[in-house]
CSV table of C-alpha atoms and ligand atoms in Angstrom, one decimal:
chain,number,residue,atom,x,y,z
A,1,MET,CA,-6.3,29.9,-10.1
A,2,ARG,CA,-5.5,31.4,-7.1
A,3,CYS,CA,-4.9,29.2,-3.7
A,4,ASN,CA,-8.5,29.3,-1.6
A,5,ARG,CA,-6.4,29.6,1.8
A,6,CYS,CA,-4.1,32.8,1.2
A,7,GLY,CA,-5.0,34.2,-2.2
A,8,GLN,CA,-1.5,33.1,-4.0
A,9,GLU,CA,-0.8,31.4,-7.3
A,10,ALA,CA,-1.9,28.0,-7.1
A,11,VAL,CA,-0.6,24.7,-7.8
A,12,ILE,CA,-2.8,22.3,-7.8
A,13,GLY,CA,-6.5,22.1,-8.1
A,14,MET,CA,-8.6,19.5,-6.2
A,15,ARG,CA,-11.9,19.1,-7.6
A,16,HIS,CA,-13.4,16.3,-5.5
A,17,HIS,CA,-12.5,18.4,-2.4
A,18,ARG,CA,-13.3,22.2,-4.1
A,19,LEU,CA,-10.2,22.7,-3.3
A,20,ALA,CA,-7.2,25.1,-5.0
A,21,LEU,CA,-3.9,25.3,-2.6
A,22,CYS,CA,-0.8,27.2,-3.2
A,23,LYS,CA,2.5,25.3,-2.2
A,24,SER,CA,3.2,26.1,1.3
A,25,CYS,CA,-0.5,25.9,2.2
A,26,TYR,CA,-0.8,22.2,0.4
A,27,LEU,CA,2.4,21.0,2.2
A,28,SER,CA,0.4,21.5,5.4
A,29,TRP,CA,-2.6,20.6,3.9
A,30,PHE,CA,-1.6,17.0,2.6
A,31,PRO,CA,0.1,15.8,6.2
A,32,ARG,CA,-3.3,17.2,7.8
A,33,PHE,CA,-5.2,15.3,5.7
A,34,VAL,CA,-3.5,11.8,6.2
A,35,ASP,CA,-3.7,12.7,10.1
A,36,ARG,CA,-7.5,13.1,9.8
A,37,THR,CA,-7.5,10.0,7.6
A,38,ILE,CA,-5.4,8.3,10.8
A,39,GLN,CA,-8.4,9.0,12.9
A,40,GLN,CA,-11.4,8.4,11.1
A,41,PHE,CA,-10.7,4.9,10.7
A,42,HIS,CA,-8.9,4.7,14.0
A,43,MET,CA,-5.7,3.3,12.0
A,44,PHE,CA,-3.8,4.2,15.1
A,45,GLY,CA,-2.6,6.4,17.4
A,46,ARG,CA,0.7,7.6,19.1
A,47,ASP,CA,1.6,4.6,21.7
A,48,ASP,CA,1.7,2.3,18.5
A,49,ARG,CA,4.8,1.2,16.6
A,50,VAL,CA,4.2,1.5,12.5
A,51,LEU,CA,5.9,0.0,10.4
A,52,VAL,CA,5.8,1.3,7.1
A,53,ALA,CA,6.3,-1.2,3.4
A,54,VAL,CA,8.4,1.3,1.2
A,55,SER,CA,9.0,0.1,-1.9
A,56,GLY,CA,10.8,3.4,-3.0
A,57,GLY,CA,8.1,4.6,-4.6
A,58,LYS,CA,6.5,8.3,-4.5
A,59,ASP,CA,3.5,6.6,-2.2
A,60,SER,CA,5.4,4.9,0.3
A,61,LEU,CA,7.8,7.4,0.9
A,62,SER,CA,5.2,9.9,0.9
A,63,LEU,CA,3.5,8.3,3.3
A,64,TRP,CA,6.4,7.4,5.6
A,65,GLU,CA,7.3,11.4,5.6
A,66,VAL,CA,4.6,12.5,6.4
A,67,LEU,CA,4.4,10.2,9.6
A,68,PHE,CA,7.9,11.4,10.7
A,69,HIS,CA,6.7,15.0,9.9
A,70,LEU,CA,3.5,14.0,12.1
A,71,GLY,CA,5.7,12.6,14.7
A,72,TYR,CA,4.3,9.0,15.1
A,73,ALA,CA,7.2,6.3,15.5
A,74,ALA,CA,7.4,4.8,12.2
A,75,ASP,CA,10.2,2.3,11.2
A,76,GLY,CA,10.4,0.9,7.7
A,77,ALA,CA,10.5,-2.0,6.0
A,78,TYR,CA,11.9,-2.9,2.2
A,79,ILE,CA,11.8,-6.0,0.9
A,80,GLN,CA,14.7,-6.7,-2.1
A,81,LEU,CA,13.0,-8.9,-4.5
A,82,GLY,CA,15.9,-9.2,-6.7
A,83,ILE,CA,14.2,-7.5,-9.9
A,84,GLU,CA,17.3,-7.0,-12.3
A,85,GLN,CA,15.3,-5.6,-15.1
A,86,GLY,CA,16.2,-1.5,-15.5
A,87,ARG,CA,18.5,-2.9,-12.2
A,88,TYR,CA,14.6,-1.5,-10.6
A,89,SER,CA,15.1,-3.0,-7.2
A,90,GLU,CA,18.6,-2.0,-6.8
A,91,GLN,CA,17.9,1.7,-8.0
A,92,SER,CA,14.7,1.6,-5.5
A,93,LEU,CA,16.4,0.4,-2.3
A,94,GLU,CA,18.8,3.5,-3.2
A,95,MET,CA,15.8,5.6,-2.6
A,96,VAL,CA,15.1,4.4,0.2
A,97,ARG,CA,18.4,4.7,1.9
A,98,ALA,CA,18.4,8.3,0.8
A,99,PHE,CA,15.2,8.7,2.4
A,100,VAL,CA,16.7,7.1,5.7
A,101,GLU,CA,20.0,9.8,5.4
A,102,ALA,CA,17.4,12.7,5.3
A,103,HIS,CA,15.5,11.9,8.0
A,104,PRO,CA,17.3,11.6,10.8
A,105,GLY,CA,16.4,9.1,13.0
A,106,THR,CA,14.6,6.7,11.1
A,107,SER,CA,15.6,3.5,9.6
A,108,VAL,CA,14.9,0.6,7.7
A,109,HIS,CA,15.0,-3.1,7.8
A,110,VAL,CA,16.2,-4.8,4.6
A,111,VAL,CA,14.7,-7.9,3.5
A,112,ASP,CA,16.7,-9.6,1.0
A,113,LEU,CA,15.0,-12.6,-0.7
A,114,LYS,CA,18.2,-13.8,-2.2
A,115,SER,CA,20.9,-14.1,0.2
A,116,ARG,CA,17.6,-15.1,2.5
A,117,TYR,CA,15.6,-17.9,1.2
A,118,GLY,CA,18.8,-18.4,-2.4
A,119,ILE,CA,16.4,-17.1,-4.8
A,120,SER,CA,14.7,-14.0,-6.6
A,121,VAL,CA,11.0,-13.6,-7.6
A,122,PRO,CA,11.6,-13.2,-11.1
A,123,GLU,CA,14.3,-16.4,-10.9
A,124,TRP,CA,10.7,-17.8,-8.8
A,125,ALA,CA,8.5,-17.4,-11.2
A,126,GLU,CA,10.7,-19.0,-13.8
A,127,GLU,CA,11.0,-21.8,-12.0
A,128,LYS,CA,7.2,-22.4,-11.0
A,129,GLN,CA,6.5,-22.3,-14.1
A,130,GLY,CA,3.0,-20.6,-15.1
A,131,ARG,CA,3.1,-18.7,-12.2
A,132,LYS,CA,3.3,-15.1,-13.1
A,133,VAL,CA,5.9,-12.8,-11.2
A,134,CYS,CA,3.4,-10.4,-9.7
A,135,SER,CA,1.2,-12.9,-8.1
A,136,LEU,CA,4.3,-14.4,-6.3
A,137,CYS,CA,5.2,-11.0,-5.3
A,138,GLY,CA,2.4,-10.6,-3.6
A,139,LEU,CA,2.5,-13.4,-1.6
A,140,VAL,CA,5.9,-13.0,-0.9
A,141,LYS,CA,5.6,-9.4,0.3
A,142,ARG,CA,2.8,-10.1,2.5
A,143,HIS,CA,4.4,-13.0,3.9
A,144,GLU,CA,8.0,-11.0,4.5
A,145,MET,CA,6.2,-8.0,5.9
A,146,ASN,CA,3.8,-9.3,8.7
A,147,ARG,CA,7.2,-11.4,9.8
A,148,VAL,CA,9.4,-8.1,9.5
A,149,ALA,CA,6.6,-6.6,12.0
A,150,TYR,CA,5.7,-9.9,13.7
A,151,GLU,CA,9.4,-10.2,14.7
A,152,GLY,CA,10.4,-6.6,15.3
A,153,GLY,CA,7.1,-6.2,17.6
A,154,TYR,CA,5.6,-3.4,15.3
A,155,THR,CA,1.8,-3.4,16.1
A,156,VAL,CA,0.7,-1.4,12.8
A,157,LEU,CA,1.8,-2.5,9.3
A,158,ALA,CA,1.0,0.7,7.0
A,159,THR,CA,1.2,0.5,3.0
A,160,GLY,CA,1.0,3.2,0.5
A,161,HIS,CA,-1.8,2.3,-1.2
A,162,ASN,CA,-3.9,5.2,-2.7
A,163,VAL,CA,-7.6,5.8,-3.9
A,164,ASP,CA,-6.5,5.1,-7.0
A,165,ASP,CA,-4.8,1.7,-5.9
A,166,GLU,CA,-8.1,1.0,-4.2
A,167,VAL,CA,-10.5,1.5,-6.2
A,168,ALA,CA,-8.3,-0.7,-8.8
A,169,THR,CA,-8.8,-3.5,-6.8
A,170,LEU,CA,-12.3,-2.4,-5.7
A,171,LEU,CA,-13.5,-3.0,-9.5
A,172,GLN,CA,-11.6,-5.6,-10.1
A,173,ASN,CA,-13.0,-7.8,-6.8
A,174,THR,CA,-16.4,-6.5,-7.8
A,175,LEU,CA,-16.4,-7.6,-11.7
A,176,HIS,CA,-15.5,-11.1,-10.5
A,177,TRP,CA,-17.4,-10.7,-7.0
A,178,GLN,CA,-14.6,-12.2,-5.4
A,179,THR,CA,-16.3,-11.9,-1.8
A,180,ALA,CA,-13.2,-13.1,0.3
A,181,TYR,CA,-11.4,-10.2,-1.1
A,182,LEU,CA,-14.2,-8.0,-0.5
A,183,ASN,CA,-14.4,-9.0,2.9
A,184,ARG,CA,-11.0,-8.0,3.5
A,185,GLN,CA,-10.7,-5.0,1.8
A,186,GLY,CA,-10.8,-1.5,3.3
A,187,PRO,CA,-8.5,1.1,5.0
A,188,VAL,CA,-8.0,-1.4,8.2
A,189,LEU,CA,-7.4,-4.8,8.4
A,190,PRO,CA,-7.6,-6.1,11.1
A,191,SER,CA,-4.9,-8.3,13.6
A,192,THR,CA,-7.1,-12.2,13.5
A,193,HIS,CA,-4.5,-13.6,15.1
A,194,PRO,CA,-1.8,-13.3,17.6
A,195,LYS,CA,1.0,-13.5,14.8
A,196,LEU,CA,-1.0,-11.2,12.3
A,197,VAL,CA,0.0,-7.9,12.5
A,198,ARG,CA,-2.6,-5.2,11.9
A,199,LYS,CA,-2.5,-3.6,8.3
A,200,VAL,CA,-3.4,0.3,7.4
A,201,LYS,CA,-3.9,2.5,4.4
A,202,PRO,CA,-3.1,5.8,5.3
A,203,LEU,CA,-3.5,7.9,1.7
A,204,CYS,CA,-6.3,5.7,1.0
A,205,ARG,CA,-8.4,9.2,1.0
A,206,LEU,CA,-5.8,10.7,-2.2
A,207,TYR,CA,-5.6,10.7,-5.5
A,208,GLU,CA,-2.2,9.3,-6.7
A,209,ARG,CA,-1.8,13.0,-9.0
A,210,GLU,CA,-2.0,14.4,-4.9
A,211,VAL,CA,0.6,11.8,-3.9
A,212,ALA,CA,2.7,12.7,-6.4
A,213,ALA,CA,2.5,16.4,-6.1
A,214,TYR,CA,3.3,16.0,-2.3
A,215,ALA,CA,6.5,13.9,-3.3
A,216,LEU,CA,7.6,16.9,-5.6
A,217,LEU,CA,6.6,19.6,-3.9
A,218,ARG,CA,8.4,18.4,-1.0
A,219,GLY,CA,11.5,17.3,-3.0
A,220,ILE,CA,11.5,13.4,-1.8
A,221,ARG,CA,13.1,11.5,-4.0
A,222,TYR,CA,11.7,8.5,-5.1
A,223,ILE,CA,11.8,6.2,-8.3
A,224,TYR,CA,10.0,7.2,-11.8
A,225,ASP,CA,9.5,3.8,-13.0
A,226,GLU,CA,7.2,1.2,-12.7
A,227,CYS,CA,7.7,-2.0,-11.8
A,228,PRO,CA,8.9,-4.1,-14.9
A,229,PHE,CA,6.6,-6.5,-15.0
A,230,SER,CA,3.3,-4.7,-14.3
A,231,LYS,CA,3.6,-3.1,-17.9
A,232,GLY,CA,0.1,-4.1,-19.1
A,233,ALA,CA,-1.3,-5.4,-15.7
A,234,LYS,CA,-5.1,-5.2,-15.5
A,235,SER,CA,-5.1,-3.3,-13.1
A,236,LEU,CA,-3.7,-0.7,-15.3
A,237,PHE,CA,-6.3,-0.6,-17.2
A,238,TYR,CA,-9.2,-0.3,-14.5
A,239,LYS,CA,-7.3,2.7,-13.3
A,240,GLU,CA,-7.6,4.4,-16.7
A,241,LEU,CA,-11.4,3.2,-16.9
A,242,LEU,CA,-11.9,5.1,-13.3
A,243,ASN,CA,-10.1,8.0,-14.3
A,244,GLN,CA,-12.4,8.8,-17.4
A,245,LEU,CA,-15.2,8.0,-15.1
A,246,GLU,CA,-14.1,10.4,-12.4
A,247,GLU,CA,-13.0,13.3,-15.4
A,248,ALA,CA,-17.0,13.4,-16.2
A,249,SER,CA,-17.8,13.1,-12.9
A,250,PRO,CA,-15.2,14.5,-10.2
A,251,ALA,CA,-15.2,12.4,-6.9
A,252,SER,CA,-16.4,9.2,-8.0
A,253,LYS,CA,-13.1,7.3,-6.8
A,254,ASP,CA,-13.2,8.8,-3.5
A,255,HIS,CA,-17.1,8.1,-3.2
A,256,PHE,CA,-16.8,4.7,-5.0
A,257,TYR,CA,-14.2,3.6,-2.1
A,258,LEU,CA,-15.8,5.9,0.9
A,259,ASP,CA,-19.4,4.3,0.3
A,260,PHE,CA,-18.0,0.3,-0.2
A,261,VAL,CA,-16.1,0.9,3.1
A,262,ARG,CA,-19.4,2.9,5.0
A,263,ALA,CA,-21.9,-0.2,3.4
A,264,LYS,CA,-19.4,-2.9,5.0
A,265,ALA,CA,-19.0,-0.8,8.4
A,266,ASP,CA,-22.9,-0.3,9.1
A,267,GLY,CA,-23.6,-3.8,7.9
A,268,ARG,CA,-25.7,-3.0,4.9
A,269,MET,CA,-23.3,-5.1,3.0
A,270,ARG,CA,-22.1,-8.4,3.9
A,271,PHE,CA,-19.6,-11.0,2.5
A,272,GLU,CA,-19.4,-14.1,3.1
A,273,ASP,CA,-15.8,-15.0,3.8
A,274,LYS,CA,-15.4,-18.8,4.7
A,275,GLU,CA,-11.7,-19.0,4.9
A,276,ALA,CA,-11.2,-16.3,7.7
A,277,ALA,CA,-12.1,-18.4,10.8
A,278,ARG,CA,-10.2,-21.2,10.4
A,279,LEU,CA,-6.9,-19.9,11.3
A,280,GLN,CA,-3.6,-22.3,11.7
A,281,ASP,CA,0.2,-22.2,12.4
A,282,CYS,CA,2.1,-23.3,9.6
A,283,PRO,CA,4.1,-26.2,11.0
A,284,LYS,CA,7.3,-24.5,8.7
A,285,CYS,CA,7.6,-21.0,9.3
A,286,GLY,CA,4.8,-20.6,12.4
A,287,GLN,CA,3.1,-18.2,10.0
A,288,PRO,CA,-0.8,-18.6,10.6
A,289,THR,CA,-2.8,-20.0,7.7
A,290,THR,CA,-5.8,-21.0,6.5
A,291,THR,CA,-4.9,-23.9,4.5
A,292,GLU,CA,-4.0,-26.8,6.0
A,293,GLY,CA,-0.5,-28.2,6.5
A,294,LEU,CA,2.1,-25.6,5.1
A,295,CYS,CA,1.1,-21.9,4.1
A,296,ALA,CA,1.1,-20.2,0.7
A,297,PHE,CA,4.6,-19.4,0.8
A,298,CYS,CA,5.9,-22.5,2.5
A,299,ARG,CA,4.7,-24.2,-0.3
A,300,LEU,CA,6.5,-22.4,-2.8
A,301,TRP,CA,9.3,-24.5,-1.8
A,302,VAL,CA,8.0,-27.7,-2.2
A,303,ARG,CA,8.9,-29.0,-6.1
B,401,AMP,P1,2.3,-2.5,-4.9
B,401,AMP,O1,1.4,-4.0,-5.0
B,401,AMP,O2,3.8,-2.6,-6.0
B,401,AMP,O3,1.4,-1.3,-5.7
B,401,AMP,O4,2.8,-1.5,-3.9
B,401,AMP,C1,1.5,-1.1,-3.0
B,401,AMP,C2,2.5,-0.9,-1.4
B,401,AMP,O5,3.7,-2.2,-0.9
B,401,AMP,C3,3.3,0.1,-1.5
B,401,AMP,O6,2.8,1.4,-1.0
B,401,AMP,C4,4.2,-0.3,-0.7
B,401,AMP,O7,3.6,0.8,0.8
B,401,AMP,C5,4.3,-1.8,-0.6
B,401,AMP,N1,5.4,-2.0,-1.3
B,401,AMP,C6,5.6,-2.7,-2.6
B,401,AMP,N2,7.0,-3.2,-2.9
B,401,AMP,C7,7.5,-3.4,-1.9
B,401,AMP,C8,9.1,-3.7,-1.4
B,401,AMP,N3,9.7,-3.9,-2.3
B,401,AMP,N4,9.3,-3.9,-0.2
B,401,AMP,C9,7.9,-3.4,0.7
B,401,AMP,N5,7.2,-2.9,0.7
B,401,AMP,C10,6.4,-2.4,-0.8
B,402,ZN,ZN1,4.7,-20.6,6.6
């Protein structure tokens, strides 16, 4: 396999783009593709202050590296969830710190749940019996990320979700006709309240293997392990299914996602989201919430 740009030995083939590239051409193609995605969905501009939610994994660290490389003003934020199994949280944080050290001018906000709220996510899940660690974790991350972004005066919050993440969620939401989730899913979640920071997913058109290849070729150190609680997660099963589909019909994942986004954007498909309209401030933390009284995060504290 030869590089379509320069004829050298290719290191990656992307069937859905009908493109094979060598290491050096890939390393220059990838950031440009991310930048094109940022423009395509009007995610943010040079004047924005971007906060990247970094987990220590390949996706979010690659995203941060690319934004740094492209010259966007981007800081990081890491939530120390207190997952001690396999020293997962600790090792992830080490990767984030190593990134900051290797990229002069970058800085990271670290939120340590245990020291801030006195309890880690696994301990919390145990206390709230019947509550799954992953759903609790998602709720905590959303709340804390928005808080850090808002308090820090950032105009956009960027996450490392790739196409594989997005189509797995899309399939899951569609199978259950989760219309409120479908309404909110997309490359950009606009701010609907002064205290809700706009959310963007600049890697939403890159396949997981492409991001992994970039991290590897670029020499980004990241945590290889998945979160120990994600084992057996439904989303992994959906990813597997979608990969089979992609294998039989290249570009399926990219099209499934893009066509969904387009159908919503041009009004061919509309979902009702009754909750979206009514937002009020949580009396405890002050963040906007759709529920009457305390927000879902603050309700966790009520025993
Ligand atoms: P996940 O839900 O673990 O697949 O992560 C999706 C995205 O959320 C990642 O690409 C990161 O941008 C962000 N993220 C996940 N875990 C953390 C964390 N502990 N701290 C900050 N951001 C995170
Ligand atoms: Zn609250």
